[in-house]
Amino acid sequence: MSELELRQTTVEASAEHLGPRRRRMPRAGTVLAVAFVAFLAVATVAPSLVWTQDPNRIAAADAFESPSLAHWFGTDESGRDVYSRVIAGTASSLLIGVSATLIGLALGLVLGVLASFGGRVLDFGVGRVIEVLFAFPGLLLALLVIVVAGPGPVTATIAVGLSTAPGYARIIRGQLVGIRSSHYVEAARVLGHSPGRILARHLLPNALVPLFVLATLGVGQAIVWAAALSYLGLGAQPPAAEWGAMLAAGRTYLPTAPWLTVFPGLMIVGTTIATTMLGRALTRRGREGR
């Protein structure tokens, strides 16, 4: 066999080996995660298409009804349909989670850019600030922010965003430092491109794409932290239709009406698992596409 035929055979064998990987069907867990996220999107944009009753309709005669065909998740102490209230709380819970993640990304981007382009002194200073923030657990840092600024859903969102910023800042700094020494960045410098143009056209696009994939993992964590703050009375307040606030309102009736806390808790867990699986699927797809 000639060298050319040997190379052709090797290429065909490699294509046959890689072909099934590239044509591999999505995993069942990924499909379920996408379906659940799509359901959450519909519940956020058009909740009236999903809920079965008015979530704020009070019917004292129907108080504390257990789950049934009439009330899928039962009713609360005021006779309101728990399923409809869980659906109504999807928008606020997701808004808090997504907004907190965007705040963390924005602050992390600023700190990461300053650390990687501000010189050694600024890099050292930003690095020490990040290390100090990492010394506090994320939820504890959010609690400290709320103690200073006061409770409320807006404050809780900002607090959660601030607590996630150090992690994003460290990742962005590492990405930028690695990309800055690449060949195409060196070529851009040789061609006389300004540092701002290099940052905007070469560094940030290549650094942010994997970071946004990672941010899908952070949305679930932000939702859990925001729900925890609401449960402690530092975020959304009852009778708001927000998952953490519903947990706080239902804990009093846990022995007699556990569905008041079980179903909002399941929504928090389900959303966290779905966004985490979706983020991992995107990460895995990005690695296979390289």
XYZ file of N, CA, C and O in Angstrom, residues 48-242:
780
model
N -50.775 32.872 31.834
C -52.201 32.557 31.744
C -52.470 31.348 30.848
O -53.528 30.721 30.948
N -51.497 31.000 29.979
C -51.653 29.820 29.144
C -51.395 28.532 29.913
O -51.769 27.445 29.450
N -50.755 28.644 31.066
C -50.325 27.464 31.817
C -51.124 27.266 33.090
O -51.463 26.140 33.445
N -51.402 28.354 33.804
C -52.126 28.154 35.061
C -53.583 27.801 34.811
O -54.135 28.033 33.734
N -54.203 27.228 35.821
C -55.583 26.745 35.708
C -56.583 27.697 36.316
O -57.777 27.642 35.977
N -56.156 28.566 37.245
C -57.048 29.505 37.909
C -56.303 30.805 38.157
O -55.086 30.890 37.979
N -57.059 31.794 38.598
C -56.444 33.058 38.996
C -55.615 32.813 40.254
O -56.152 32.382 41.281
N -54.312 33.077 40.224
C -53.483 32.766 41.394
C -53.786 33.625 42.612
O -53.383 33.258 43.724
N -54.462 34.727 42.434
C -54.769 35.620 43.558
C -56.224 35.520 44.014
O -56.649 36.293 44.876
N -56.980 34.594 43.438
C -58.387 34.461 43.826
C -58.490 33.800 45.196
O -58.016 32.695 45.403
N -59.114 34.506 46.137
C -59.260 34.011 47.504
C -60.618 33.326 47.639
O -61.645 33.890 47.260
N -60.584 32.100 48.168
C -61.805 31.334 48.418
C -61.639 30.645 49.766
O -61.070 29.545 49.851
N -62.083 31.322 50.827
C -61.862 30.808 52.179
C -62.452 29.423 52.375
O -61.926 28.613 53.154
N -63.530 29.105 51.682
C -64.154 27.796 51.838
C -63.291 26.674 51.284
O -63.476 25.502 51.654
N -62.338 26.987 50.407
C -61.476 25.971 49.798
C -60.098 25.903 50.436
O -59.178 25.321 49.862
N -59.923 26.503 51.619
C -58.608 26.564 52.256
C -58.096 25.175 52.610
O -58.856 24.297 53.037
N -56.814 24.978 52.406
C -56.092 23.757 52.794
C -56.654 22.493 52.148
O -56.669 21.431 52.763
N -57.102 22.608 50.919
C -57.503 21.402 50.194
C -56.254 20.691 49.676
O -55.335 21.317 49.163
N -56.226 19.392 49.823
C -55.086 18.612 49.364
C -55.089 18.527 47.837
O -56.113 18.811 47.201
N -53.970 18.158 47.224
C -53.909 18.061 45.752
C -54.999 17.154 45.191
O -55.251 16.056 45.700
N -55.654 17.633 44.124
C -56.752 16.903 43.491
C -56.832 17.337 42.033
O -56.025 18.151 41.563
N -57.810 16.788 41.314
C -57.996 17.188 39.923
C -58.417 18.646 39.818
O -58.098 19.326 38.840
N -59.135 19.144 40.809
C -59.561 20.545 40.802
C -58.410 21.479 41.138
O -58.316 22.587 40.591
N -57.550 21.045 42.046
C -56.388 21.849 42.467
C -55.183 20.912 42.457
O -54.978 20.143 43.405
N -54.395 20.967 41.387
C -53.313 19.999 41.183
C -52.307 19.998 42.319
O -51.830 18.938 42.716
N -51.974 21.177 42.838
C -51.010 21.293 43.932
C -51.699 21.656 45.248
O -51.029 22.051 46.201
N -53.020 21.510 45.330
C -53.743 21.876 46.534
C -53.997 23.367 46.636
O -53.742 24.128 45.689
N -54.489 23.791 47.780
C -54.757 25.211 48.035
C -54.061 25.640 49.320
O -53.690 24.806 50.155
N -53.880 26.955 49.479
C -53.207 27.475 50.665
C -54.211 27.898 51.718
O -55.405 27.582 51.637
N -53.744 28.649 52.718
C -54.606 29.041 53.836
C -55.714 29.984 53.422
O -56.706 30.135 54.150
N -55.591 30.627 52.268
C -56.634 31.529 51.776
C -57.476 30.903 50.675
O -58.305 31.583 50.073
N -57.245 29.638 50.378
C -57.995 28.967 49.327
C -57.467 29.238 47.933
O -58.123 28.867 46.954
N -56.297 29.852 47.816
C -55.723 30.119 46.497
C -55.085 28.853 45.935
O -54.522 28.050 46.679
N -55.161 28.697 44.630
C -54.626 27.523 43.959
C -53.101 27.575 43.964
O -52.495 28.502 43.400
N -52.461 26.584 44.585
C -51.006 26.585 44.730
C -50.324 26.406 43.382
O -49.299 27.040 43.102
N -50.870 25.567 42.515
C -50.267 25.371 41.196
C -50.217 26.677 40.421
O -49.183 27.036 39.841
N -51.319 27.404 40.415
C -51.358 28.674 39.691
C -50.393 29.678 40.303
O -49.756 30.469 39.590
N -50.238 29.656 41.623
C -49.310 30.583 42.271
C -47.857 30.203 41.976
O -47.003 31.072 41.827
N -47.583 28.902 41.898
C -46.231 28.471 41.528
C -45.902 28.933 40.115
O -44.791 29.414 39.838
N -46.879 28.800 39.202
C -46.664 29.266 37.828
C -46.476 30.780 37.802
O -45.604 31.307 37.105
N -47.303 31.489 38.575
C -47.181 32.953 38.610
C -45.843 33.388 39.189
O -45.322 34.456 38.829
N -45.266 32.585 40.086
C -43.977 32.931 40.682
C -42.787 32.610 39.813
O -41.653 32.988 40.152
N -43.019 31.942 38.687
C -41.907 31.598 37.808
C -41.219 32.843 37.266
O -39.978 32.913 37.222
N -42.003 33.824 36.851
C -41.425 35.031 36.250
C -40.513 35.758 37.235
O -39.377 36.118 36.899
N -40.996 35.969 38.462
C -40.188 36.705 39.435
C -38.951 35.920 39.839
O -37.858 36.483 39.978
N -39.085 34.606 40.020
C -37.935 33.793 40.426
C -36.876 33.757 39.331
O -35.675 33.917 39.601
N -37.301 33.550 38.081
C -36.338 33.534 36.981
C -35.739 34.918 36.747
O -34.551 35.035 36.416
N -36.556 35.956 36.905
C -36.038 37.311 36.726
C -34.939 37.607 37.733
O -33.900 38.180 37.381
N -35.150 37.199 38.967
C -34.131 37.412 39.993
C -32.869 36.621 39.648
O -31.747 37.137 39.725
N -33.042 35.347 39.260
C -31.883 34.517 38.952
C -31.095 35.032 37.761
O -29.856 35.124 37.816
N -31.788 35.374 36.676
C -31.104 35.859 35.475
C -30.474 37.232 35.721
O -29.332 37.492 35.312
N -31.203 38.123 36.394
C -30.664 39.460 36.663
C -29.435 39.395 37.560
O -28.441 40.093 37.321
N -29.490 38.555 38.585
C -28.339 38.409 39.472
C -27.134 37.855 38.712
O -25.996 38.299 38.923
N -27.375 36.914 37.805
C -26.284 36.358 37.005
C -25.679 37.416 36.088
O -24.449 37.505 35.935
N -26.521 38.241 35.474
C -26.017 39.307 34.605
C -25.226 40.341 35.398
O -24.196 40.849 34.917
N -25.677 40.647 36.611
C -24.931 41.576 37.462
C -23.566 40.992 37.803
O -22.530 41.684 37.740
N -23.549 39.718 38.163
C -22.270 39.079 38.467
C -21.347 39.050 37.265
O -20.130 39.273 37.391
N -21.904 38.778 36.079
C -21.088 38.772 34.857
C -20.517 40.157 34.567
O -19.341 40.288 34.200
N -21.356 41.198 34.693
C -20.898 42.557 34.399
C -19.779 42.982 35.346
O -18.738 43.507 34.904
N -19.966 42.752 36.639
C -18.924 43.125 37.600
C -17.675 42.270 37.414
O -16.546 42.773 37.504
N -17.893 40.986 37.147
C -16.745 40.122 36.897
C -15.980 40.535 35.658
O -14.740 40.443 35.616
N -16.698 41.005 34.628
C -16.043 41.467 33.410
C -15.185 42.697 33.688
O -14.034 42.781 33.233
N -15.724 43.645 34.451
C -14.960 44.854 34.772
C -13.712 44.498 35.575
O -12.591 44.952 35.254
N -13.871 43.678 36.601
C -12.717 43.305 37.431
C -11.702 42.487 36.632
O -10.486 42.681 36.771
N -12.200 41.568 35.788
C -11.288 40.751 35.000
C -10.494 41.565 33.997
O -9.286 41.334 33.805
N -11.138 42.529 33.338
C -10.435 43.380 32.374
C -9.411 44.259 33.079
O -8.273 44.431 32.609
N -9.787 44.822 34.215
C -8.841 45.658 34.963
C -7.631 44.851 35.415
O -6.494 45.327 35.344
N -7.887 43.623 35.873
C -6.786 42.799 36.368
C -5.841 42.377 35.251
O -4.622 42.294 35.454
N -6.377 42.110 34.055
C -5.537 41.597 32.973
C -4.918 42.699 32.116
O -3.938 42.444 31.405
N -5.436 43.934 32.174
C -4.923 45.013 31.328
C -4.481 46.233 32.120
O -4.031 47.203 31.530
N -4.611 46.207 33.425
C -4.285 47.391 34.212
C -2.877 47.450 34.730
O -2.557 48.321 35.547
N -2.031 46.524 34.317
C -0.672 46.522 34.823
C -0.539 45.673 36.075
O -1.515 45.184 36.644
N 0.699 45.505 36.520
C 0.957 44.623 37.651
C 0.331 45.134 38.943
O -0.196 44.353 39.736
N 0.421 46.454 39.159
C -0.106 47.003 40.411
C -1.612 46.799 40.499
O -2.140 46.324 41.514
N -2.321 47.137 39.419
C -3.771 46.979 39.423
C -4.164 45.501 39.449
O -5.139 45.121 40.097
N -3.400 44.682 38.775
C -3.659 43.241 38.797
C -3.514 42.704 40.211
O -4.336 41.902 40.684
N -2.475 43.154 40.907
C -2.271 42.721 42.286
C -3.424 43.194 43.173
O -3.944 42.424 43.994
N -3.823 44.462 43.018
C -4.906 44.996 43.851
C -6.227 44.298 43.606
O -6.931 43.921 44.556
N -6.587 44.109 42.339
C -7.846 43.425 42.023
C -7.792 41.982 42.494
O -8.786 41.449 43.013
N -6.646 41.349 42.354
C -6.513 39.971 42.822
C -6.727 39.849 44.311
O -7.379 38.903 44.781
N -6.207 40.816 45.086
C -6.402 40.762 46.531
C -7.866 41.003 46.894
O -8.390 40.402 47.832
N -8.553 41.910 46.154
C -9.974 42.153 46.414
C -10.782 40.890 46.145
O -11.671 40.510 46.931
N -10.465 40.214 45.051
C -11.177 38.981 44.726
C -10.940 37.923 45.800
O -11.865 37.203 46.205
N -9.711 37.823 46.292
C -9.415 36.843 47.327
C -10.168 37.148 48.620
O -10.643 36.237 49.302
N -10.276 38.434 48.960
C -11.030 38.800 50.158
C -12.502 38.430 50.001
O -13.134 37.909 50.927
N -13.067 38.696 48.815
C -14.465 38.349 48.581
C -14.671 36.839 48.592
O -15.717 36.355 49.053
N -13.675 36.099 48.112
C -13.775 34.641 48.128
C -13.702 34.094 49.556
O -14.112 32.957 49.804
N -13.153 34.879 50.478
C -13.064 34.418 51.861
C -14.434 34.291 52.511
O -14.598 33.555 53.487
N -15.429 35.015 51.969
C -16.786 34.938 52.484
C -17.587 33.946 51.642
O -17.539 34.011 50.413
N -18.328 33.050 52.272
C -19.272 32.234 51.483
C -20.250 33.134 50.744
O -20.612 34.214 51.227
N -20.677 32.690 49.557
C -21.508 33.544 48.712
C -22.772 34.021 49.394
O -23.122 35.204 49.330
N -23.481 33.121 50.062
C -24.725 33.510 50.712
C -24.472 34.455 51.879
O -25.258 35.378 52.124
N -23.366 34.252 52.593
C -23.030 35.159 53.690
C -22.718 36.552 53.160
O -23.128 37.564 53.763
N -22.015 36.630 52.042
C -21.734 37.939 51.436
C -23.020 38.625 51.018
O -23.180 39.840 51.198
N -23.968 37.860 50.470
C -25.263 38.443 50.110
C -25.989 38.949 51.345
O -26.626 40.016 51.318
N -25.907 38.211 52.444
C -26.546 38.658 53.695
C -25.930 39.951 54.196
O -26.643 40.844 54.684
N -24.622 40.085 54.073
C -23.963 41.320 54.507
C -24.430 42.509 53.678
O -24.649 43.606 54.207
N -24.588 42.309 52.381
C -25.069 43.393 51.518
C -26.485 43.798 51.912
O -26.817 44.992 51.975
N -27.333 42.833 52.210
C -28.720 43.137 52.568
C -28.781 43.833 53.915
O -29.622 44.721 54.135
N -27.907 43.452 54.845
C -27.885 44.127 56.143
C -27.570 45.606 55.968
O -28.133 46.467 56.663
N -26.685 45.925 55.028
C -26.317 47.323 54.797
C -27.387 48.062 53.993
O -27.757 49.190 54.333
N -27.918 47.430 52.947
C -28.835 48.109 52.024
C -30.301 47.936 52.387
O -31.140 48.684 51.893
N -30.633 46.938 53.208
C -32.029 46.700 53.555
C -32.631 45.581 52.726
O -32.188 45.316 51.607
N -33.662 44.905 53.259
C -34.271 43.778 52.539
C -35.152 44.234 51.387
O -35.519 45.397 51.285
N -35.480 43.269 50.522
C -36.337 43.541 49.371
C -35.883 42.725 48.177
O -34.727 42.283 48.118
N -36.761 42.506 47.203
C -36.377 41.694 46.039
C -35.275 42.320 45.205
O -34.399 41.608 44.699
N -35.291 43.649 45.046
C -34.238 44.307 44.258
C -32.893 44.185 44.966
O -31.859 43.860 44.352
N -32.905 44.437 46.279
C -31.671 44.318 47.048
C -31.156 42.889 47.042
O -29.948 42.647 46.941
N -32.059 41.927 47.134
C -31.648 40.528 47.103
C -31.006 40.168 45.764
O -30.004 39.440 45.718
N -31.567 40.698 44.681
C -30.984 40.438 43.361
C -29.576 41.006 43.260
O -28.651 40.335 42.780
N -29.414 42.253 43.707
C -28.084 42.879 43.663
C -27.117 42.131 44.566
O -25.944 41.910 44.210
N -27.589 41.721 45.743
C -26.720 41.017 46.682
C -26.237 39.692 46.112
O -25.052 39.347 46.218
N -27.133 38.948 45.498
C -26.733 37.673 44.892
C -25.771 37.919 43.735
O -24.788 37.182 43.560
N -26.031 38.956 42.930
C -25.126 39.279 41.836
C -23.735 39.630 42.332
O -22.725 39.179 41.762
N -23.650 40.423 43.399
C -22.345 40.784 43.956
C -21.609 39.560 44.484
O -20.380 39.460 44.357
N -22.339 38.636 45.066
C -21.695 37.450 45.643
C -21.166 36.500 44.575
O -20.256 35.705 44.855
N -21.715 36.562 43.357
C -21.217 35.690 42.283
C -20.129 36.353 41.440
O -19.463 35.669 40.657
N -19.957 37.658 41.586
C -18.989 38.393 40.758
C -17.548 37.909 40.913
O -16.831 37.820 39.906
N -17.055 37.596 42.120
C -15.648 37.177 42.225
C -15.307 35.942 41.390
O -14.233 35.875 40.786
N -16.215 34.966 41.355
C -15.955 33.771 40.557
C -15.851 34.084 39.080
O -14.930 33.603 38.391
N -16.773 34.902 38.579
C -16.716 35.283 37.167
C -15.464 36.116 36.869
O -14.861 35.982 35.801
N -15.085 36.984 37.801
C -13.899 37.824 37.591
C -12.643 36.973 37.450
O -11.795 37.225 36.576
N -12.509 35.966 38.297
C -11.327 35.102 38.210
C -11.286 34.342 36.892
O -10.229 34.204 36.272
N -12.451 33.859 36.457
C -12.503 33.117 35.197
C -12.177 34.027 34.019
O -11.413 33.659 33.115
N -12.749 35.236 34.008
C -12.504 36.168 32.905
C -11.031 36.568 32.857
O -10.434 36.635 31.771
N -10.457 36.829 34.005
C -9.036 37.191 34.020
C -8.179 36.066 33.441
O -7.279 36.306 32.623
N -8.449 34.832 33.843
C -7.690 33.710 33.315
C -7.861 33.545 31.815
O -6.893 33.269 31.085
N -9.108 33.741 31.335
C -9.362 33.640 29.898
C -8.602 34.717 29.130
O -7.984 34.443 28.092
N -8.664 35.956 29.611
C -8.020 37.062 28.901
C -6.506 36.927 28.898
O -5.850 37.231 27.892
N -5.941 36.496 30.020
C -4.484 36.329 30.083
C -4.031 35.255 29.104
O -3.000 35.402 28.422
N -4.803 34.165 28.979
C -4.438 33.111 28.044
C -4.579 33.538 26.591
O -3.714 33.235 25.756
N -5.672 34.265 26.278
C -5.906 34.688 24.897
C -4.940 35.799 24.489
O -4.552 35.895 23.320
N -4.536 36.608 25.451
C -3.665 37.743 25.134
C -2.339 37.312 24.534
O -1.722 38.057 23.765
N -1.876 36.106 24.862
C -0.594 35.622 24.337
C -0.748 34.772 23.085
O 0.223 34.151 22.649
N -1.952 34.751 22.498
C -2.182 33.942 21.303
C -1.572 34.619 20.073
O -1.256 35.813 20.067
N -1.452 33.843 18.980
C -0.789 34.340 17.777
C -1.605 35.430 17.086
O -1.039 36.400 16.565
N -2.936 35.282 17.038
C -3.709 36.289 16.317
C -3.742 37.621 17.058
O -3.887 38.680 16.440
N -3.611 37.596 18.382
C -3.518 38.860 19.123
C -2.164 39.513 18.857
O -2.070 40.740 18.695
N -1.118 38.704 18.809
C 0.210 39.249 18.477
C 0.205 39.834 17.069
O 0.798 40.888 16.817
N -0.498 39.164 16.148
C -0.578 39.688 14.783
C -1.323 41.011 14.747
O -0.950 41.931 13.998
N -2.379 41.128 15.552
C -3.126 42.389 15.600
C -2.258 43.518 16.144
O -2.345 44.662 15.679
N -1.408 43.204 17.119
C -0.495 44.229 17.651
C 0.510 44.661 16.580
O 0.818 45.840 16.447
N 1.022 43.680 15.835
C 1.988 44.007 14.785
C 1.356 44.891 13.716
O 1.995 45.802 13.171
N 0.057 44.672 13.419
C -0.640 45.480 12.427
C -0.996 46.871 12.944
O -1.529 47.693 12.198
N -0.716 47.135 14.217
C -0.928 48.466 14.761
C -2.305 48.715 15.342
O -2.691 49.872 15.543
N -3.067 47.668 15.618
C -4.380 47.852 16.216
C -4.240 48.359 17.649
O -3.334 47.953 18.384
N -5.144 49.235 18.022
C -5.104 49.803 19.365
C -5.504 48.747 20.395
O -6.201 47.770 20.077
N -5.090 48.918 21.668
C -5.479 47.958 22.711
C -6.999 47.826 22.862
O -7.513 46.727 23.092
N -7.719 48.951 22.715
C -9.172 48.878 22.816
C -9.795 48.055 21.711
O -10.736 47.286 21.941
N -9.278 48.198 20.494
C -9.801 47.418 19.377
C -9.474 45.943 19.542
O -10.304 45.075 19.249
N -8.276 45.648 20.016
C -7.902 44.250 20.251
C -8.800 43.634 21.319
O -9.248 42.486 21.204
N -9.074 44.410 22.360
C -9.943 43.916 23.435
C -11.350 43.644 22.934
O -11.952 42.608 23.247
N -11.887 44.592 22.133
C -13.274 44.474 21.685
C -13.462 43.429 20.597
O -14.493 42.740 20.560
N -12.478 43.290 19.690
C -12.664 42.428 18.512
C -12.070 41.033 18.676
O -12.497 40.103 17.989
N -11.103 40.886 19.567
C -10.424 39.597 19.670
C -10.545 38.970 21.056
O -10.861 37.782 21.170
N -10.291 39.746 22.097
C -10.224 39.160 23.431
C -11.602 38.860 24.015
O -11.881 37.727 24.409
N -12.456 39.877 24.069
C -13.753 39.686 24.715
C -14.624 38.637 24.015
O -15.218 37.793 24.701
N -14.762 38.653 22.687
C -15.601 37.617 22.062
C -15.143 36.199 22.376
O -15.959 35.312 22.630
N -13.835 35.973 22.366
C -13.325 34.633 22.636
C -13.391 34.270 24.111
O -13.458 33.086 24.460
N -13.392 35.266 24.992
C -13.450 34.980 26.427
C -14.879 34.834 26.934
O -15.136 34.080 27.875
N -15.824 35.555 26.313
C -17.182 35.583 26.838
C -18.023 34.407 26.380
O -18.970 34.030 27.073
N -17.723 33.836 25.223
C -18.538 32.720 24.733
C -18.541 31.557 25.722
O -19.611 31.085 26.134
N -17.382 31.049 26.168
C -17.436 29.988 27.177
C -17.989 30.456 28.513
O -18.553 29.663 29.265
N -17.838 31.753 28.800
C -18.337 32.261 30.076
C -19.858 32.282 30.103
O -20.477 31.983 31.138
N -20.500 32.619 28.999
C -21.955 32.619 28.950
C -22.506 31.194 29.068
O -23.578 30.985 29.622
N -21.750 30.222 28.543
C -22.150 28.835 28.746
C -22.084 28.495 30.232
O -22.975 27.847 30.788
N -21.021 28.951 30.892
C -20.888 28.719 32.318
C -21.965 29.450 33.110
O -22.400 28.985 34.172
N -22.431 30.590 32.597
C -23.447 31.362 33.301
C -24.767 30.606 33.397
O -25.546 30.845 34.336
N -25.043 29.710 32.456
C -26.271 28.913 32.569
C -26.253 28.053 33.823
O -27.303 27.751 34.399
N -25.046 27.650 34.240
C -24.928 26.919 35.496
C -25.171 27.841 36.684
O -25.690 27.406 37.714
N -24.792 29.119 36.538
C -24.938 30.054 37.645
C -26.357 30.526 37.867
O -26.688 30.990 38.968
N -27.218 30.439 36.847
C -28.605 30.876 37.010
C -29.305 30.047 38.082
O -30.014 30.574 38.949
N -29.113 28.732 38.033
C -29.736 27.868 39.036
C -29.257 28.192 40.440
O -30.050 28.240 41.386
N -27.962 28.426 40.583
C -27.425 28.780 41.891
C -27.996 30.108 42.375
O -28.335 30.256 43.557
N -28.120 31.076 41.476
C -28.681 32.373 41.860
C -30.130 32.237 42.301
O -30.571 32.904 43.255
N -30.907 31.383 41.636
C -32.299 31.165 42.026
C -32.373 30.559 43.421
O -33.214 30.949 44.252
N -31.502 29.602 43.707
C -31.490 28.978 45.038
C -31.141 30.008 46.106
O -31.783 30.076 47.168
N -30.119 30.834 45.858
C -29.732 31.838 46.843
C -30.835 32.874 47.045
O -31.116 33.278 48.176
N -31.455 33.310 45.956
C -32.539 34.290 46.082
C -33.716 33.693 46.847
O -34.338 34.374 47.680
N -34.043 32.428 46.581
C -35.123 31.771 47.323
C -34.769 31.637 48.796
O -35.635 31.795 49.675
N -33.501 31.362 49.088
C -33.068 31.268 50.481
C -33.220 32.613 51.193
O -33.658 32.676 52.352
N -32.870 33.693 50.506
C -33.026 35.018 51.111
C -34.499 35.349 51.341
O -34.867 35.925 52.374
N -35.365 34.994 50.384
C -36.796 35.219 50.560
C -37.341 34.369 51.701
O -38.207 34.802 52.466
N -36.835 33.152 51.825
C -37.264 32.273 52.912
C -36.906 32.875 54.270
O -37.656 32.732 55.246
N -35.768 33.571 54.328
C -35.343 34.209 55.575
C -36.020 35.553 55.800
O -35.760 36.211 56.809
N -36.893 35.959 54.871
C -37.587 37.230 55.004
C -36.799 38.421 54.525
O -37.145 39.564 54.854
N -35.744 38.195 53.741
C -34.879 39.277 53.275
C -35.054 39.585 51.800
O -34.408 40.486 51.286
N -35.899 38.826 51.114
C -36.150 39.065 49.695
C -37.602 39.442 49.479
O -38.126 40.360 50.118
N -38.258 38.738 48.549
C -39.685 38.967 48.320
C -40.470 38.569 49.571
O -40.145 37.595 50.247
N -41.498 39.336 49.869
C -42.271 39.122 51.086
C -43.620 38.481 50.763
O -44.244 38.796 49.753
N -44.112 37.558 51.635
C -45.474 37.033 51.460
C -46.476 38.187 51.509
O -46.246 39.174 52.233
N -47.576 38.130 50.772
C -48.071 36.987 49.992
C -47.627 36.994 48.530
O -48.368 36.531 47.662
N -46.452 37.530 48.229
C -45.972 37.562 46.843
C -45.835 36.137 46.310
O -45.421 35.221 47.029
N -46.192 35.961 45.042
C -46.078 34.656 44.398
C -44.647 34.464 43.913
O -44.337 34.547 42.728
N -43.748 34.216 44.849
C -42.344 33.941 44.563
C -41.989 32.681 45.330
O -42.434 32.481 46.464
